[in-house]
PDB file of C-alpha atoms in Angstrom:
ATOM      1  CA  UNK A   1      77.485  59.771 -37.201  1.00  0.00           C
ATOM      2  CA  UNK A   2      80.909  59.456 -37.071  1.00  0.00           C
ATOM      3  CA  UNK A   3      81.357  57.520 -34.074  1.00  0.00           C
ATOM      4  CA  UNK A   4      78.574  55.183 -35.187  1.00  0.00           C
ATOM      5  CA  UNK A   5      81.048  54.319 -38.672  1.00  0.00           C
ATOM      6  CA  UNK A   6      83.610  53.870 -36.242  1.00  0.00           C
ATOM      7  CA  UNK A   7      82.580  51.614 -33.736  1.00  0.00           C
ATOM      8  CA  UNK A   8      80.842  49.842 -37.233  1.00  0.00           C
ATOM      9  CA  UNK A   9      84.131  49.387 -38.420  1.00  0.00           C
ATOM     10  CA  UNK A  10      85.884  48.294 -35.142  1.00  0.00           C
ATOM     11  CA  UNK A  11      82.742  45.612 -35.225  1.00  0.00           C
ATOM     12  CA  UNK A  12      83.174  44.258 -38.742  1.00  0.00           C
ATOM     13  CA  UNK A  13      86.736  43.380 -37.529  1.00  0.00           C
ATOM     14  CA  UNK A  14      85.767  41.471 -35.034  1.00  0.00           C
ATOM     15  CA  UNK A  15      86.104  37.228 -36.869  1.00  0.00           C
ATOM     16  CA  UNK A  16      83.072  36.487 -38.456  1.00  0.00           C
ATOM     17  CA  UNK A  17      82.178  33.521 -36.290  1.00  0.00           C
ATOM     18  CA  UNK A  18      82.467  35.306 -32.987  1.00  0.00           C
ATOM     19  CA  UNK A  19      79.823  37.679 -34.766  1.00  0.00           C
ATOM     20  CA  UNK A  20      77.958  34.626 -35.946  1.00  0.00           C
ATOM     21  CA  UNK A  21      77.296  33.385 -32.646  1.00  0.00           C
ATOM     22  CA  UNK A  22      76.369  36.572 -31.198  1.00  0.00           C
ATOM     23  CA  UNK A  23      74.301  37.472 -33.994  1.00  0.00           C
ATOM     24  CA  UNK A  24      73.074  33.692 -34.147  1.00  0.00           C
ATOM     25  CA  UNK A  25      72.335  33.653 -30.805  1.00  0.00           C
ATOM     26  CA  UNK A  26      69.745  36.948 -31.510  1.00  0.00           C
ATOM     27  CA  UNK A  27      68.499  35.714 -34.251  1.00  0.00           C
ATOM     28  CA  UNK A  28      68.037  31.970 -32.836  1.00  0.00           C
ATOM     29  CA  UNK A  29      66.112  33.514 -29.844  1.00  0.00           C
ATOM     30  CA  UNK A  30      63.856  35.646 -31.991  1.00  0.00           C
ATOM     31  CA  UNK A  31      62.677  32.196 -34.733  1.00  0.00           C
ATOM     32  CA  UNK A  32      62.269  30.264 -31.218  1.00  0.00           C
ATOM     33  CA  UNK A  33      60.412  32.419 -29.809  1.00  0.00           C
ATOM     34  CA  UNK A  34      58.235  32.654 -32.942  1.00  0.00           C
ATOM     35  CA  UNK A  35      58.263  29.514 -32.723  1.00  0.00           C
ATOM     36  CA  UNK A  36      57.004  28.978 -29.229  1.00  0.00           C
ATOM     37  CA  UNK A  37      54.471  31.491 -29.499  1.00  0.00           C
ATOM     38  CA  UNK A  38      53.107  30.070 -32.975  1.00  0.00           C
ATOM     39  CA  UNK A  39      52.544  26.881 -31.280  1.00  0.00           C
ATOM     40  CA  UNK A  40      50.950  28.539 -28.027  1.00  0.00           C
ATOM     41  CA  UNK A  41      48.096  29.969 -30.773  1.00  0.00           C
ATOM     42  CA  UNK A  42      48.165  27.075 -32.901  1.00  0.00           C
ATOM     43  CA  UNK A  43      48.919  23.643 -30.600  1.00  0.00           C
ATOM     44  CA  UNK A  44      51.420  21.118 -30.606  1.00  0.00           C
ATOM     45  CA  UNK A  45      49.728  19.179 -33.146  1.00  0.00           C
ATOM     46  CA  UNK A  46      50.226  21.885 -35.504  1.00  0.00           C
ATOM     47  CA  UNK A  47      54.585  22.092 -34.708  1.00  0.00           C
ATOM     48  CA  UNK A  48      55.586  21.485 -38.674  1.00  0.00           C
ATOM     49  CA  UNK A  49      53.016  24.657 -39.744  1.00  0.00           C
ATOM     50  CA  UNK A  50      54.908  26.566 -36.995  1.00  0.00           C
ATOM     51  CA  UNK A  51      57.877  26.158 -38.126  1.00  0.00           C
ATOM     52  CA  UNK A  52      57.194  27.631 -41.317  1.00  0.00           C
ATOM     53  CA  UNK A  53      55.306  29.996 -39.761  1.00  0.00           C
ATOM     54  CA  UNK A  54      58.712  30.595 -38.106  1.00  0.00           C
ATOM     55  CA  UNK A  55      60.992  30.657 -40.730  1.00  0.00           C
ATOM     56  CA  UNK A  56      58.907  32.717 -42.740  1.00  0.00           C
ATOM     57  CA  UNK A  57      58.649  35.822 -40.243  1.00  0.00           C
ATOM     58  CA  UNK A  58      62.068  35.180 -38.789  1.00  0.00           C
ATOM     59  CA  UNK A  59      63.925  35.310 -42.037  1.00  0.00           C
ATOM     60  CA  UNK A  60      63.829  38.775 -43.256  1.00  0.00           C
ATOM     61  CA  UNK A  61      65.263  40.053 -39.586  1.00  0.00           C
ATOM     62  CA  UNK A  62      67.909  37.494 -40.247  1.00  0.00           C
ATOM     63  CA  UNK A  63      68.873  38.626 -43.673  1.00  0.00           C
ATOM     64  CA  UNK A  64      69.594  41.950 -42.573  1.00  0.00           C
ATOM     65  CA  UNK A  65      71.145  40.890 -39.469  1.00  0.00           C
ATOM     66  CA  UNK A  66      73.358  38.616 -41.167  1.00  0.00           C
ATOM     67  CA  UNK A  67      73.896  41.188 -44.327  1.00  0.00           C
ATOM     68  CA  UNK A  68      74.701  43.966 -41.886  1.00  0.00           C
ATOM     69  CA  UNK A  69      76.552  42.922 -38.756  1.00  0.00           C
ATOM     70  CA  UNK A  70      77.658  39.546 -39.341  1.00  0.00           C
ATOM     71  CA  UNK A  71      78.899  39.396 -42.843  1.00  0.00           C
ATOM     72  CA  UNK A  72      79.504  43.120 -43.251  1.00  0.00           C
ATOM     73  CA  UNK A  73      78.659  43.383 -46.873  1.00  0.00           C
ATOM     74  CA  UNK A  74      77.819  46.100 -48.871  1.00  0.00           C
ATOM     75  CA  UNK A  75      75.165  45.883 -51.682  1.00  0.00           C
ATOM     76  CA  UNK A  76      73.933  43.070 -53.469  1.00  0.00           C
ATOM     77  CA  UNK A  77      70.904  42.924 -51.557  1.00  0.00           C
ATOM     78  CA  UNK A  78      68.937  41.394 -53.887  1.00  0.00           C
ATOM     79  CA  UNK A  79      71.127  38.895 -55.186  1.00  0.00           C
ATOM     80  CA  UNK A  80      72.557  38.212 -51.407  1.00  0.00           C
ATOM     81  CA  UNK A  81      69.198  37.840 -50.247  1.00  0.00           C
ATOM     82  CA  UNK A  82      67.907  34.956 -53.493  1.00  0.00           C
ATOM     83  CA  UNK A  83      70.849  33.264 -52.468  1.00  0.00           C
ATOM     84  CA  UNK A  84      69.844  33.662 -48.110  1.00  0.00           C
ATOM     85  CA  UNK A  85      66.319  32.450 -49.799  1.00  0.00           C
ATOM     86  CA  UNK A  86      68.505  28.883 -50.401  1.00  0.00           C
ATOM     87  CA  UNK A  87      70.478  28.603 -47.737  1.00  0.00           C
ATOM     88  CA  UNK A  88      66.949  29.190 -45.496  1.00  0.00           C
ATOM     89  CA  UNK A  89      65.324  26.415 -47.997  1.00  0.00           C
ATOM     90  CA  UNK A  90      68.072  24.077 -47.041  1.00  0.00           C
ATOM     91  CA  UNK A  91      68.315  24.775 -43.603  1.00  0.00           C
ATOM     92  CA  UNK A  92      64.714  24.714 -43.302  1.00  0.00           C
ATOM     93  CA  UNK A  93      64.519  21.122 -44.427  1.00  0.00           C
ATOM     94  CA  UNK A  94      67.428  19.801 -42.018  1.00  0.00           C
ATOM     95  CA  UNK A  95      65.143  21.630 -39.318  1.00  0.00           C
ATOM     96  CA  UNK A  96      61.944  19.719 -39.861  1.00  0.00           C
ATOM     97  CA  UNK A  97      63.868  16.498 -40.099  1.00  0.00           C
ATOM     98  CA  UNK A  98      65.432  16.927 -37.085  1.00  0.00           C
ATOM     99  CA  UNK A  99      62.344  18.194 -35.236  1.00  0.00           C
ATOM    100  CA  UNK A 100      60.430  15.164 -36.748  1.00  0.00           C
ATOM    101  CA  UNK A 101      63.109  12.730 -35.747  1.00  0.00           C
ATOM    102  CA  UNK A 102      63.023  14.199 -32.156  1.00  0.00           C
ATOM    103  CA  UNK A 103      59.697  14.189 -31.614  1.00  0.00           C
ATOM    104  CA  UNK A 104      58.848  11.582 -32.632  1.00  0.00           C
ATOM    105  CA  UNK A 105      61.997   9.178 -31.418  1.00  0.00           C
ATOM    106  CA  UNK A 106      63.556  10.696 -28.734  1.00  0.00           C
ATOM    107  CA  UNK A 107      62.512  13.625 -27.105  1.00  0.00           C
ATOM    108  CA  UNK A 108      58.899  13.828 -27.773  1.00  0.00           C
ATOM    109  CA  UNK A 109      58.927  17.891 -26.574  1.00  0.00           C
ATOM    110  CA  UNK A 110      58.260  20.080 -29.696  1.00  0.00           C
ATOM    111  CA  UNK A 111      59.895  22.917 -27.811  1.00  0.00           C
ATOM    112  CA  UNK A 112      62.542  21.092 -26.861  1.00  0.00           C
ATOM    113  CA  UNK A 113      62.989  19.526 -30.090  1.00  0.00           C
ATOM    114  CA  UNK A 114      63.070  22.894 -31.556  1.00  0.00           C
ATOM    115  CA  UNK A 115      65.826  24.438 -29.232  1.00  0.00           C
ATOM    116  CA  UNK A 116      67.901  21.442 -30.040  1.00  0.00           C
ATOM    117  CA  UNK A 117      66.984  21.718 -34.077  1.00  0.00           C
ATOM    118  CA  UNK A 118      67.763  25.208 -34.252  1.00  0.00           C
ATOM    119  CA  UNK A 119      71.243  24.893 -32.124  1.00  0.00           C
ATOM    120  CA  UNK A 120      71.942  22.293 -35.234  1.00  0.00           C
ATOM    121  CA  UNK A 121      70.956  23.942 -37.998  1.00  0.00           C
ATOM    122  CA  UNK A 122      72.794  27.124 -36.779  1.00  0.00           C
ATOM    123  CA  UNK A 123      76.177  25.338 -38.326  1.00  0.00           C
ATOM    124  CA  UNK A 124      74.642  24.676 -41.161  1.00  0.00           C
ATOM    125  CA  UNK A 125      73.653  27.899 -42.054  1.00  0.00           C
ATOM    126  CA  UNK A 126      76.503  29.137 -40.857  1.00  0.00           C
ATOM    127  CA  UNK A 127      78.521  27.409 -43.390  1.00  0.00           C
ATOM    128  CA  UNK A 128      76.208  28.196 -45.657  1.00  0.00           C
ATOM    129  CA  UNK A 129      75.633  32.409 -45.597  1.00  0.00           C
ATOM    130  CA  UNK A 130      79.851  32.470 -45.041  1.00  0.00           C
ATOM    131  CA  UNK A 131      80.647  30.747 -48.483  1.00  0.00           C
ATOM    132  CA  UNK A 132      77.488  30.898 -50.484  1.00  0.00           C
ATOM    133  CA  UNK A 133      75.356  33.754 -49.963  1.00  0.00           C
ATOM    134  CA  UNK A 134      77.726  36.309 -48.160  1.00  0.00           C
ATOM    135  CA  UNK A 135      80.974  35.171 -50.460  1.00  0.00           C
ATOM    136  CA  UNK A 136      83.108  37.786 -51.063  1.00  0.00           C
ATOM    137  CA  UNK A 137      85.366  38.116 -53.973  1.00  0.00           C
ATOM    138  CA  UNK A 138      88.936  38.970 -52.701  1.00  0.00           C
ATOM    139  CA  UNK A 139      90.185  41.160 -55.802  1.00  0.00           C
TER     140      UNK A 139
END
């Protein structure tokens, strides 16, 4: 037990945004492949359902991924995760526009689309979990 609070805390000094990626990077390729499989069941006709289908599912991993190994924070988990609940809202919006604007206008691929949308939105959210819904108060 020991060793596992150790390496924790050698992790949680790792910067935030190299965690971020890696984290991001799980977390991205767990919502796409939500994603992908959502529109397997479902067809591409039906891409804007699967993404909520996907951000739905996908989100609760995230919050504790986020919570626990990217932001480090301890308690708060309700108020942390209301506040995920927005950034997710927002980020979810900038998603379907972008997917919309791609598929329709450029790209035409929903899974493409949605690998690009997602690599976007990752900054965004990013942004948004570091200085909104993971702040910490330096006392």
């Amino acid at each position: 037990m020991e060793v596992m609070k150790l390496l924790y805390s050698k992790w949680c000094q790792i910067p935030d945004k190299i965690r971020f990626l890696f984290i991001g990077a799980v977390n991205a390729g767990i919502s796409y492949i939500i994603f992908a499989l959502a529109v397997y069941l479902l067809g591409q006709g039906h891409y804007q359902l699967c993404v909520v289908l996907q951000w739905t599912i996908s989100s609760v991993f995230s919050y504790f991924n986020q919570k626990f190994f990217v932001f480090c924070t301890k308690g708060n988990y309700l108020h942390e995760y209301l506040k995920c609940c927005s950034t997710w809202a927002v980020s979810y919006f900038i998603n379907v526009i972008i997917l919309e604007l791609l598929v329709r206008f450029a790209i035409k691929n929903v899974y493409i689309s949605q690998f690009i949308s997602i690599f976007l939105v990752s900054v965004v959210t990013y942004v948004l979990f570091k200085y909104f819904a993971f702040k910490t108060h330096k006392k």
